[in-house]
Amino acid sequence: MNSEYLTELYSNTKGSSYQCDATNRIIIRFGDITVSLRITDFLTFKRRVDSVDIHTMIFNTDDAYDVEIIDAPRTDQLFVLNLCDLILLRDLLAGTRFALDLNTLLHERIYNAVVY
Amino acid sequence: MKDLVRMRTSLKEETERILNEQIKMEAHSSAIYLSMAAWCDRNGFDYSAGYFYKQAEEERSHMLKIFKYVSDLGGTAVSPEVTNVPQEFEGFRDVFELALQQEIAVTNSINRIVATARQLNDFATDQFMQWFVQEQIEEEYVARRAVELFDVIGEEGVGRYMIDKAIPKITYGEAAE
């Protein structure tokens, strides 16, 4: 990855995210895992992570609810997440999404604005 | 930094979400009309069955129209899961009252989409939905007229037979004036 094309979007204690303008991909680094996702796949991945029922994970004592396994679309990576991981990954993806939306807003209001 | 989100789609996330909800609603409507058609068929209301088969097709075409719009604009159109489709109805009149209620629910939902599109300055979606706003005027008119036939003709004697025959003749537009 050429860092010249990378822009950091968001980071927290467990990971960070970048946009690569050379490949038009979003790169997610979370713990030991790094995935590079197309924007559609990033949004699908975010939806998957957001759809996990955290409430059930907290209150159900069954072992099956201790971890959640989520695959990142079109990659070979599996995210095996305990409750804390899940909350941090959600935060990372939400922050990333916010940075992307903010960039859209800047393009809309500033970069694309006609200057006479 | 490139605007990757905008490069992918011109649909805002909220618009995409409510359009997908509408896709689901239209699919559900289509399924309900299909079960109404089957109910009418097995209870001897042949013309009404035909009317509901046609309505089921129409709702499906509405669903596809929105589905293709979402896809064309680079969004993710979600093929809907249809559940909770009633198979039994209280009676002939109830079928048509339920159909009217269904149309009213669709109209309300369409109105909410238009309101959201305007709030988000999404003029393309606003304009796209105008076809549905117009369509719902016709859909509600036809559904309401059908219910009214039960009072106009009456269900006694050969009433239901007459109502059944009159159902497919309901039209909206110049012919109805």
PDB file of N, CA, C and O in Angstrom, chain B residues 20-88:
ATOM      1  N   ASN B  20     -36.123   0.564   0.359  1.00  0.00           N
ATOM      2  CA  ASN B  20     -36.123  -0.893   0.556  1.00  0.00           C
ATOM      3  C   ASN B  20     -37.313  -1.340   1.403  1.00  0.00           C
ATOM      4  O   ASN B  20     -37.877  -2.404   1.178  1.00  0.00           O
ATOM      5  N   GLU B  21     -37.698  -0.499   2.364  1.00  0.00           N
ATOM      6  CA  GLU B  21     -38.899  -0.815   3.153  1.00  0.00           C
ATOM      7  C   GLU B  21     -40.137  -0.814   2.262  1.00  0.00           C
ATOM      8  O   GLU B  21     -41.038  -1.633   2.408  1.00  0.00           O
ATOM      9  N   GLN B  22     -40.157   0.138   1.321  1.00  0.00           N
ATOM     10  CA  GLN B  22     -41.304   0.227   0.406  1.00  0.00           C
ATOM     11  C   GLN B  22     -41.338  -0.981  -0.535  1.00  0.00           C
ATOM     12  O   GLN B  22     -42.417  -1.504  -0.845  1.00  0.00           O
ATOM     13  N   ILE B  23     -40.157  -1.420  -0.961  1.00  0.00           N
ATOM     14  CA  ILE B  23     -40.072  -2.629  -1.800  1.00  0.00           C
ATOM     15  C   ILE B  23     -40.719  -3.791  -1.052  1.00  0.00           C
ATOM     16  O   ILE B  23     -41.525  -4.544  -1.609  1.00  0.00           O
ATOM     17  N   LYS B  24     -40.399  -3.883   0.218  1.00  0.00           N
ATOM     18  CA  LYS B  24     -40.948  -4.966   1.039  1.00  0.00           C
ATOM     19  C   LYS B  24     -42.465  -4.829   1.173  1.00  0.00           C
ATOM     20  O   LYS B  24     -43.202  -5.814   1.092  1.00  0.00           O
ATOM     21  N   MET B  25     -42.910  -3.598   1.366  1.00  0.00           N
ATOM     22  CA  MET B  25     -44.345  -3.360   1.527  1.00  0.00           C
ATOM     23  C   MET B  25     -45.116  -3.721   0.260  1.00  0.00           C
ATOM     24  O   MET B  25     -46.194  -4.319   0.312  1.00  0.00           O
ATOM     25  N   GLU B  26     -44.562  -3.355  -0.895  1.00  0.00           N
ATOM     26  CA  GLU B  26     -45.225  -3.666  -2.168  1.00  0.00           C
ATOM     27  C   GLU B  26     -45.262  -5.182  -2.381  1.00  0.00           C
ATOM     28  O   GLU B  26     -46.261  -5.724  -2.860  1.00  0.00           O
ATOM     29  N   ALA B  27     -44.182  -5.850  -2.003  1.00  0.00           N
ATOM     30  CA  ALA B  27     -44.136  -7.317  -2.142  1.00  0.00           C
ATOM     31  C   ALA B  27     -45.166  -7.967  -1.223  1.00  0.00           C
ATOM     32  O   ALA B  27     -45.850  -8.927  -1.602  1.00  0.00           O
ATOM     33  N   HIS B  28     -45.287  -7.414  -0.023  1.00  0.00           N
ATOM     34  CA  HIS B  28     -46.268  -7.920   0.935  1.00  0.00           C
ATOM     35  C   HIS B  28     -47.685  -7.697   0.412  1.00  0.00           C
ATOM     36  O   HIS B  28     -48.539  -8.590   0.474  1.00  0.00           O
ATOM     37  N   SER B  29     -47.926  -6.516  -0.141  1.00  0.00           N
ATOM     38  CA  SER B  29     -49.237  -6.209  -0.729  1.00  0.00           C
ATOM     39  C   SER B  29     -49.568  -7.209  -1.830  1.00  0.00           C
ATOM     40  O   SER B  29     -50.688  -7.717  -1.910  1.00  0.00           O
ATOM     41  N   SER B  30     -48.579  -7.450  -2.679  1.00  0.00           N
ATOM     42  CA  SER B  30     -48.782  -8.380  -3.792  1.00  0.00           C
ATOM     43  C   SER B  30     -49.172  -9.762  -3.266  1.00  0.00           C
ATOM     44  O   SER B  30     -50.096 -10.403  -3.766  1.00  0.00           O
ATOM     45  N   ALA B  31     -48.482 -10.186  -2.197  1.00  0.00           N
ATOM     46  CA  ALA B  31     -48.759 -11.510  -1.623  1.00  0.00           C
ATOM     47  C   ALA B  31     -50.157 -11.554  -0.998  1.00  0.00           C
ATOM     48  O   ALA B  31     -50.869 -12.563  -1.110  1.00  0.00           O
ATOM     49  N   ILE B  32     -50.552 -10.458  -0.351  1.00  0.00           N
ATOM     50  CA  ILE B  32     -51.889 -10.415   0.262  1.00  0.00           C
ATOM     51  C   ILE B  32     -52.962 -10.494  -0.832  1.00  0.00           C
ATOM     52  O   ILE B  32     -53.944 -11.227  -0.710  1.00  0.00           O
ATOM     53  N   TYR B  33     -52.754  -9.735  -1.904  1.00  0.00           N
ATOM     54  CA  TYR B  33     -53.733  -9.767  -3.005  1.00  0.00           C
ATOM     55  C   TYR B  33     -53.834 -11.168  -3.605  1.00  0.00           C
ATOM     56  O   TYR B  33     -54.911 -11.608  -4.001  1.00  0.00           O
ATOM     57  N   LEU B  34     -52.698 -11.837  -3.654  1.00  0.00           N
ATOM     58  CA  LEU B  34     -52.702 -13.195  -4.200  1.00  0.00           C
ATOM     59  C   LEU B  34     -53.519 -14.129  -3.303  1.00  0.00           C
ATOM     60  O   LEU B  34     -54.303 -14.957  -3.796  1.00  0.00           O
ATOM     61  N   SER B  35     -53.356 -13.965  -1.999  1.00  0.00           N
ATOM     62  CA  SER B  35     -54.134 -14.830  -1.093  1.00  0.00           C
ATOM     63  C   SER B  35     -55.611 -14.449  -1.127  1.00  0.00           C
ATOM     64  O   SER B  35     -56.490 -15.291  -0.976  1.00  0.00           O
ATOM     65  N   MET B  36     -55.904 -13.165  -1.366  1.00  0.00           N
ATOM     66  CA  MET B  36     -57.307 -12.738  -1.519  1.00  0.00           C
ATOM     67  C   MET B  36     -57.899 -13.354  -2.780  1.00  0.00           C
ATOM     68  O   MET B  36     -59.072 -13.777  -2.798  1.00  0.00           O
ATOM     69  N   ALA B  37     -57.087 -13.399  -3.843  1.00  0.00           N
ATOM     70  CA  ALA B  37     -57.544 -13.996  -5.104  1.00  0.00           C
ATOM     71  C   ALA B  37     -57.892 -15.471  -4.884  1.00  0.00           C
ATOM     72  O   ALA B  37     -58.938 -15.959  -5.338  1.00  0.00           O
ATOM     73  N   ALA B  38     -57.022 -16.154  -4.152  1.00  0.00           N
ATOM     74  CA  ALA B  38     -57.270 -17.579  -3.889  1.00  0.00           C
ATOM     75  C   ALA B  38     -58.533 -17.767  -3.051  1.00  0.00           C
ATOM     76  O   ALA B  38     -59.337 -18.675  -3.307  1.00  0.00           O
ATOM     77  N   TRP B  39     -58.708 -16.880  -2.056  1.00  0.00           N
ATOM     78  CA  TRP B  39     -59.906 -16.967  -1.198  1.00  0.00           C
ATOM     79  C   TRP B  39     -61.171 -16.768  -2.037  1.00  0.00           C
ATOM     80  O   TRP B  39     -62.143 -17.512  -1.890  1.00  0.00           O
ATOM     81  N   CYS B  40     -61.138 -15.746  -2.890  1.00  0.00           N
ATOM     82  CA  CYS B  40     -62.300 -15.464  -3.747  1.00  0.00           C
ATOM     83  C   CYS B  40     -62.575 -16.649  -4.680  1.00  0.00           C
ATOM     84  O   CYS B  40     -63.735 -17.040  -4.874  1.00  0.00           O
ATOM     85  N   ASP B  41     -61.507 -17.208  -5.214  1.00  0.00           N
ATOM     86  CA  ASP B  41     -61.662 -18.358  -6.121  1.00  0.00           C
ATOM     87  C   ASP B  41     -62.365 -19.522  -5.424  1.00  0.00           C
ATOM     88  O   ASP B  41     -63.290 -20.114  -5.956  1.00  0.00           O
ATOM     89  N   ARG B  42     -61.903 -19.838  -4.204  1.00  0.00           N
ATOM     90  CA  ARG B  42     -62.469 -21.018  -3.553  1.00  0.00           C
ATOM     91  C   ARG B  42     -63.833 -20.765  -2.932  1.00  0.00           C
ATOM     92  O   ARG B  42     -64.491 -21.680  -2.464  1.00  0.00           O
ATOM     93  N   ASN B  43     -64.253 -19.473  -2.927  1.00  0.00           N
ATOM     94  CA  ASN B  43     -65.589 -19.174  -2.414  1.00  0.00           C
ATOM     95  C   ASN B  43     -66.564 -18.789  -3.532  1.00  0.00           C
ATOM     96  O   ASN B  43     -67.652 -18.278  -3.255  1.00  0.00           O
ATOM     97  N   GLY B  44     -66.134 -18.993  -4.762  1.00  0.00           N
ATOM     98  CA  GLY B  44     -67.035 -18.797  -5.901  1.00  0.00           C
ATOM     99  C   GLY B  44     -67.136 -17.390  -6.435  1.00  0.00           C
ATOM    100  O   GLY B  44     -68.024 -17.093  -7.233  1.00  0.00           O
ATOM    101  N   PHE B  45     -66.246 -16.495  -6.001  1.00  0.00           N
ATOM    102  CA  PHE B  45     -66.286 -15.116  -6.522  1.00  0.00           C
ATOM    103  C   PHE B  45     -65.250 -14.992  -7.636  1.00  0.00           C
ATOM    104  O   PHE B  45     -64.152 -14.437  -7.441  1.00  0.00           O
ATOM    105  N   ASP B  46     -65.646 -15.469  -8.769  1.00  0.00           N
ATOM    106  CA  ASP B  46     -64.731 -15.625  -9.897  1.00  0.00           C
ATOM    107  C   ASP B  46     -64.165 -14.292 -10.396  1.00  0.00           C
ATOM    108  O   ASP B  46     -62.959 -14.154 -10.633  1.00  0.00           O
ATOM    109  N   TYR B  47     -65.050 -13.311 -10.548  1.00  0.00           N
ATOM    110  CA  TYR B  47     -64.611 -12.015 -11.097  1.00  0.00           C
ATOM    111  C   TYR B  47     -63.682 -11.294 -10.110  1.00  0.00           C
ATOM    112  O   TYR B  47     -62.700 -10.691 -10.513  1.00  0.00           O
ATOM    113  N   SER B  48     -64.037 -11.372  -8.837  1.00  0.00           N
ATOM    114  CA  SER B  48     -63.198 -10.724  -7.821  1.00  0.00           C
ATOM    115  C   SER B  48     -61.828 -11.385  -7.765  1.00  0.00           C
ATOM    116  O   SER B  48     -60.809 -10.705  -7.565  1.00  0.00           O
ATOM    117  N   ALA B  49     -61.808 -12.706  -7.950  1.00  0.00           N
ATOM    118  CA  ALA B  49     -60.520 -13.413  -7.969  1.00  0.00           C
ATOM    119  C   ALA B  49     -59.650 -12.837  -9.089  1.00  0.00           C
ATOM    120  O   ALA B  49     -58.474 -12.529  -8.871  1.00  0.00           O
ATOM    121  N   GLY B  50     -60.258 -12.674 -10.251  1.00  0.00           N
ATOM    122  CA  GLY B  50     -59.529 -12.101 -11.392  1.00  0.00           C
ATOM    123  C   GLY B  50     -59.006 -10.706 -11.072  1.00  0.00           C
ATOM    124  O   GLY B  50     -57.863 -10.367 -11.388  1.00  0.00           O
ATOM    125  N   TYR B  51     -59.852  -9.932 -10.393  1.00  0.00           N
ATOM    126  CA  TYR B  51     -59.470  -8.567 -10.006  1.00  0.00           C
ATOM    127  C   TYR B  51     -58.246  -8.590  -9.079  1.00  0.00           C
ATOM    128  O   TYR B  51     -57.293  -7.832  -9.255  1.00  0.00           O
ATOM    129  N   PHE B  52     -58.271  -9.506  -8.110  1.00  0.00           N
ATOM    130  CA  PHE B  52     -57.148  -9.569  -7.160  1.00  0.00           C
ATOM    131  C   PHE B  52     -55.873 -10.141  -7.787  1.00  0.00           C
ATOM    132  O   PHE B  52     -54.773  -9.737  -7.425  1.00  0.00           O
ATOM    133  N   TYR B  53     -56.034 -11.066  -8.725  1.00  0.00           N
ATOM    134  CA  TYR B  53     -54.840 -11.558  -9.443  1.00  0.00           C
ATOM    135  C   TYR B  53     -54.169 -10.391 -10.162  1.00  0.00           C
ATOM    136  O   TYR B  53     -52.944 -10.243 -10.155  1.00  0.00           O
ATOM    137  N   LYS B  54     -55.004  -9.554 -10.771  1.00  0.00           N
ATOM    138  CA  LYS B  54     -54.485  -8.391 -11.501  1.00  0.00           C
ATOM    139  C   LYS B  54     -53.802  -7.418 -10.525  1.00  0.00           C
ATOM    140  O   LYS B  54     -52.725  -6.881 -10.804  1.00  0.00           O
ATOM    141  N   GLN B  55     -54.433  -7.225  -9.374  1.00  0.00           N
ATOM    142  CA  GLN B  55     -53.856  -6.326  -8.368  1.00  0.00           C
ATOM    143  C   GLN B  55     -52.507  -6.851  -7.873  1.00  0.00           C
ATOM    144  O   GLN B  55     -51.572  -6.085  -7.668  1.00  0.00           O
ATOM    145  N   ALA B  56     -52.441  -8.186  -7.697  1.00  0.00           N
ATOM    146  CA  ALA B  56     -51.195  -8.804  -7.225  1.00  0.00           C
ATOM    147  C   ALA B  56     -50.062  -8.534  -8.219  1.00  0.00           C
ATOM    148  O   ALA B  56     -48.945  -8.181  -7.836  1.00  0.00           O
ATOM    149  N   GLU B  57     -50.378  -8.677  -9.502  1.00  0.00           N
ATOM    150  CA  GLU B  57     -49.390  -8.404 -10.552  1.00  0.00           C
ATOM    151  C   GLU B  57     -48.953  -6.948 -10.511  1.00  0.00           C
ATOM    152  O   GLU B  57     -47.778  -6.623 -10.662  1.00  0.00           O
ATOM    153  N   GLU B  58     -49.943  -6.076 -10.324  1.00  0.00           N
ATOM    154  CA  GLU B  58     -49.672  -4.645 -10.334  1.00  0.00           C
ATOM    155  C   GLU B  58     -48.739  -4.252  -9.172  1.00  0.00           C
ATOM    156  O   GLU B  58     -47.800  -3.481  -9.361  1.00  0.00           O
ATOM    157  N   GLU B  59     -49.030  -4.805  -7.996  1.00  0.00           N
ATOM    158  CA  GLU B  59     -48.187  -4.491  -6.832  1.00  0.00           C
ATOM    159  C   GLU B  59     -46.762  -4.987  -7.047  1.00  0.00           C
ATOM    160  O   GLU B  59     -45.799  -4.343  -6.659  1.00  0.00           O
ATOM    161  N   ARG B  60     -46.664  -6.139  -7.684  1.00  0.00           N
ATOM    162  CA  ARG B  60     -45.321  -6.667  -7.976  1.00  0.00           C
ATOM    163  C   ARG B  60     -44.582  -5.744  -8.945  1.00  0.00           C
ATOM    164  O   ARG B  60     -43.378  -5.505  -8.797  1.00  0.00           O
ATOM    165  N   SER B  61     -45.328  -5.218  -9.912  1.00  0.00           N
ATOM    166  CA  SER B  61     -44.671  -4.306 -10.863  1.00  0.00           C
ATOM    167  C   SER B  61     -44.232  -3.022 -10.155  1.00  0.00           C
ATOM    168  O   SER B  61     -43.193  -2.452 -10.480  1.00  0.00           O
ATOM    169  N   HIS B  62     -45.004  -2.588  -9.158  1.00  0.00           N
ATOM    170  CA  HIS B  62     -44.591  -1.412  -8.368  1.00  0.00           C
ATOM    171  C   HIS B  62     -43.299  -1.716  -7.613  1.00  0.00           C
ATOM    172  O   HIS B  62     -42.392  -0.897  -7.550  1.00  0.00           O
ATOM    173  N   MET B  63     -43.275  -2.928  -7.045  1.00  0.00           N
ATOM    174  CA  MET B  63     -42.087  -3.330  -6.291  1.00  0.00           C
ATOM    175  C   MET B  63     -40.853  -3.297  -7.202  1.00  0.00           C
ATOM    176  O   MET B  63     -39.812  -2.759  -6.843  1.00  0.00           O
ATOM    177  N   LEU B  64     -41.018  -3.863  -8.398  1.00  0.00           N
ATOM    178  CA  LEU B  64     -39.887  -3.919  -9.337  1.00  0.00           C
ATOM    179  C   LEU B  64     -39.435  -2.530  -9.770  1.00  0.00           C
ATOM    180  O   LEU B  64     -38.239  -2.293  -9.961  1.00  0.00           O
ATOM    181  N   LYS B  65     -40.398  -1.652  -9.913  1.00  0.00           N
ATOM    182  CA  LYS B  65     -40.084  -0.282 -10.337  1.00  0.00           C
ATOM    183  C   LYS B  65     -39.137   0.377  -9.312  1.00  0.00           C
ATOM    184  O   LYS B  65     -38.139   0.983  -9.684  1.00  0.00           O
ATOM    185  N   ILE B  66     -39.468   0.208  -8.033  1.00  0.00           N
ATOM    186  CA  ILE B  66     -38.624   0.794  -6.986  1.00  0.00           C
ATOM    187  C   ILE B  66     -37.296   0.031  -6.892  1.00  0.00           C
ATOM    188  O   ILE B  66     -36.229   0.624  -6.739  1.00  0.00           O
ATOM    189  N   PHE B  67     -37.390  -1.277  -7.013  1.00  0.00           N
ATOM    190  CA  PHE B  67     -36.201  -2.133  -6.946  1.00  0.00           C
ATOM    191  C   PHE B  67     -35.168  -1.701  -7.992  1.00  0.00           C
ATOM    192  O   PHE B  67     -33.983  -1.525  -7.697  1.00  0.00           O
ATOM    193  N   LYS B  68     -35.648  -1.511  -9.215  1.00  0.00           N
ATOM    194  CA  LYS B  68     -34.737  -1.127 -10.306  1.00  0.00           C
ATOM    195  C   LYS B  68     -34.195   0.277 -10.102  1.00  0.00           C
ATOM    196  O   LYS B  68     -33.050   0.560 -10.442  1.00  0.00           O
ATOM    197  N   TYR B  69     -35.036   1.149  -9.542  1.00  0.00           N
ATOM    198  CA  TYR B  69     -34.591   2.520  -9.284  1.00  0.00           C
ATOM    199  C   TYR B  69     -33.408   2.509  -8.305  1.00  0.00           C
ATOM    200  O   TYR B  69     -32.385   3.151  -8.548  1.00  0.00           O
ATOM    201  N   VAL B  70     -33.571   1.749  -7.216  1.00  0.00           N
ATOM    202  CA  VAL B  70     -32.495   1.674  -6.214  1.00  0.00           C
ATOM    203  C   VAL B  70     -31.224   1.110  -6.854  1.00  0.00           C
ATOM    204  O   VAL B  70     -30.131   1.644  -6.687  1.00  0.00           O
ATOM    205  N   SER B  71     -31.398   0.051  -7.632  1.00  0.00           N
ATOM    206  CA  SER B  71     -30.238  -0.567  -8.292  1.00  0.00           C
ATOM    207  C   SER B  71     -29.598   0.374  -9.301  1.00  0.00           C
ATOM    208  O   SER B  71     -28.374   0.498  -9.345  1.00  0.00           O
ATOM    209  N   ASP B  72     -30.420   1.027 -10.099  1.00  0.00           N
ATOM    210  CA  ASP B  72     -29.904   1.928 -11.140  1.00  0.00           C
ATOM    211  C   ASP B  72     -29.078   3.065 -10.549  1.00  0.00           C
ATOM    212  O   ASP B  72     -28.150   3.559 -11.185  1.00  0.00           O
ATOM    213  N   LEU B  73     -29.456   3.475  -9.348  1.00  0.00           N
ATOM    214  CA  LEU B  73     -28.738   4.598  -8.743  1.00  0.00           C
ATOM    215  C   LEU B  73     -27.528   4.142  -7.926  1.00  0.00           C
ATOM    216  O   LEU B  73     -26.927   4.932  -7.213  1.00  0.00           O
ATOM    217  N   GLY B  74     -27.220   2.859  -8.036  1.00  0.00           N
ATOM    218  CA  GLY B  74     -26.022   2.357  -7.359  1.00  0.00           C
ATOM    219  C   GLY B  74     -26.266   1.893  -5.938  1.00  0.00           C
ATOM    220  O   GLY B  74     -25.320   1.568  -5.218  1.00  0.00           O
ATOM    221  N   GLY B  75     -27.526   1.880  -5.534  1.00  0.00           N
ATOM    222  CA  GLY B  75     -27.839   1.430  -4.175  1.00  0.00           C
ATOM    223  C   GLY B  75     -27.934  -0.087  -4.090  1.00  0.00           C
ATOM    224  O   GLY B  75     -27.796  -0.785  -5.097  1.00  0.00           O
ATOM    225  N   THR B  76     -28.180  -0.570  -2.876  1.00  0.00           N
ATOM    226  CA  THR B  76     -28.355  -2.009  -2.680  1.00  0.00           C
ATOM    227  C   THR B  76     -29.846  -2.289  -2.545  1.00  0.00           C
ATOM    228  O   THR B  76     -30.453  -1.975  -1.522  1.00  0.00           O
ATOM    229  N   ALA B  77     -30.427  -2.857  -3.599  1.00  0.00           N
ATOM    230  CA  ALA B  77     -31.847  -3.227  -3.537  1.00  0.00           C
ATOM    231  C   ALA B  77     -31.937  -4.606  -2.887  1.00  0.00           C
ATOM    232  O   ALA B  77     -31.270  -5.541  -3.317  1.00  0.00           O
ATOM    233  N   VAL B  78     -32.728  -4.684  -1.840  1.00  0.00           N
ATOM    234  CA  VAL B  78     -32.815  -5.940  -1.086  1.00  0.00           C
ATOM    235  C   VAL B  78     -34.056  -6.728  -1.511  1.00  0.00           C
ATOM    236  O   VAL B  78     -35.179  -6.229  -1.414  1.00  0.00           O
ATOM    237  N   SER B  79     -33.816  -7.934  -2.006  1.00  0.00           N
ATOM    238  CA  SER B  79     -34.941  -8.797  -2.375  1.00  0.00           C
ATOM    239  C   SER B  79     -35.705  -9.155  -1.102  1.00  0.00           C
ATOM    240  O   SER B  79     -35.134  -9.725  -0.176  1.00  0.00           O
ATOM    241  N   PRO B  80     -36.997  -8.794  -1.037  1.00  0.00           N
ATOM    242  CA  PRO B  80     -37.680  -8.857   0.256  1.00  0.00           C
ATOM    243  C   PRO B  80     -38.139 -10.247   0.676  1.00  0.00           C
ATOM    244  O   PRO B  80     -38.448 -11.098  -0.162  1.00  0.00           O
ATOM    245  N   GLU B  81     -38.149 -10.418   1.982  1.00  0.00           N
ATOM    246  CA  GLU B  81     -38.687 -11.641   2.552  1.00  0.00           C
ATOM    247  C   GLU B  81     -40.137 -11.338   2.920  1.00  0.00           C
ATOM    248  O   GLU B  81     -40.401 -10.366   3.634  1.00  0.00           O
ATOM    249  N   VAL B  82     -41.044 -12.137   2.416  1.00  0.00           N
ATOM    250  CA  VAL B  82     -42.469 -11.858   2.683  1.00  0.00           C
ATOM    251  C   VAL B  82     -43.016 -12.881   3.669  1.00  0.00           C
ATOM    252  O   VAL B  82     -42.995 -14.080   3.413  1.00  0.00           O
ATOM    253  N   THR B  83     -43.490 -12.371   4.798  1.00  0.00           N
ATOM    254  CA  THR B  83     -44.051 -13.270   5.823  1.00  0.00           C
ATOM    255  C   THR B  83     -45.392 -12.705   6.293  1.00  0.00           C
ATOM    256  O   THR B  83     -45.774 -11.598   5.900  1.00  0.00           O
ATOM    257  N   ASN B  84     -46.059 -13.460   7.136  1.00  0.00           N
ATOM    258  CA  ASN B  84     -47.345 -13.021   7.704  1.00  0.00           C
ATOM    259  C   ASN B  84     -48.378 -12.642   6.649  1.00  0.00           C
ATOM    260  O   ASN B  84     -48.921 -11.535   6.674  1.00  0.00           O
ATOM    261  N   VAL B  85     -48.609 -13.521   5.739  1.00  0.00           N
ATOM    262  CA  VAL B  85     -49.635 -13.267   4.728  1.00  0.00           C
ATOM    263  C   VAL B  85     -50.904 -14.014   5.158  1.00  0.00           C
ATOM    264  O   VAL B  85     -50.890 -15.244   5.254  1.00  0.00           O
ATOM    265  N   PRO B  86     -51.983 -13.284   5.457  1.00  0.00           N
ATOM    266  CA  PRO B  86     -53.211 -13.973   5.878  1.00  0.00           C
ATOM    267  C   PRO B  86     -53.789 -14.814   4.736  1.00  0.00           C
ATOM    268  O   PRO B  86     -53.775 -14.383   3.587  1.00  0.00           O
ATOM    269  N   GLN B  87     -54.256 -16.007   5.065  1.00  0.00           N
ATOM    270  CA  GLN B  87     -54.814 -16.881   4.019  1.00  0.00           C
ATOM    271  C   GLN B  87     -56.337 -16.985   4.127  1.00  0.00           C
ATOM    272  O   GLN B  87     -56.997 -17.393   3.182  1.00  0.00           O
ATOM    273  N   GLU B  88     -56.856 -16.654   5.294  1.00  0.00           N
ATOM    274  CA  GLU B  88     -58.306 -16.737   5.501  1.00  0.00           C
ATOM    275  C   GLU B  88     -58.872 -15.360   5.822  1.00  0.00           C
ATOM    276  O   GLU B  88     -58.214 -14.548   6.478  1.00  0.00           O
TER     277      GLU B  88
END
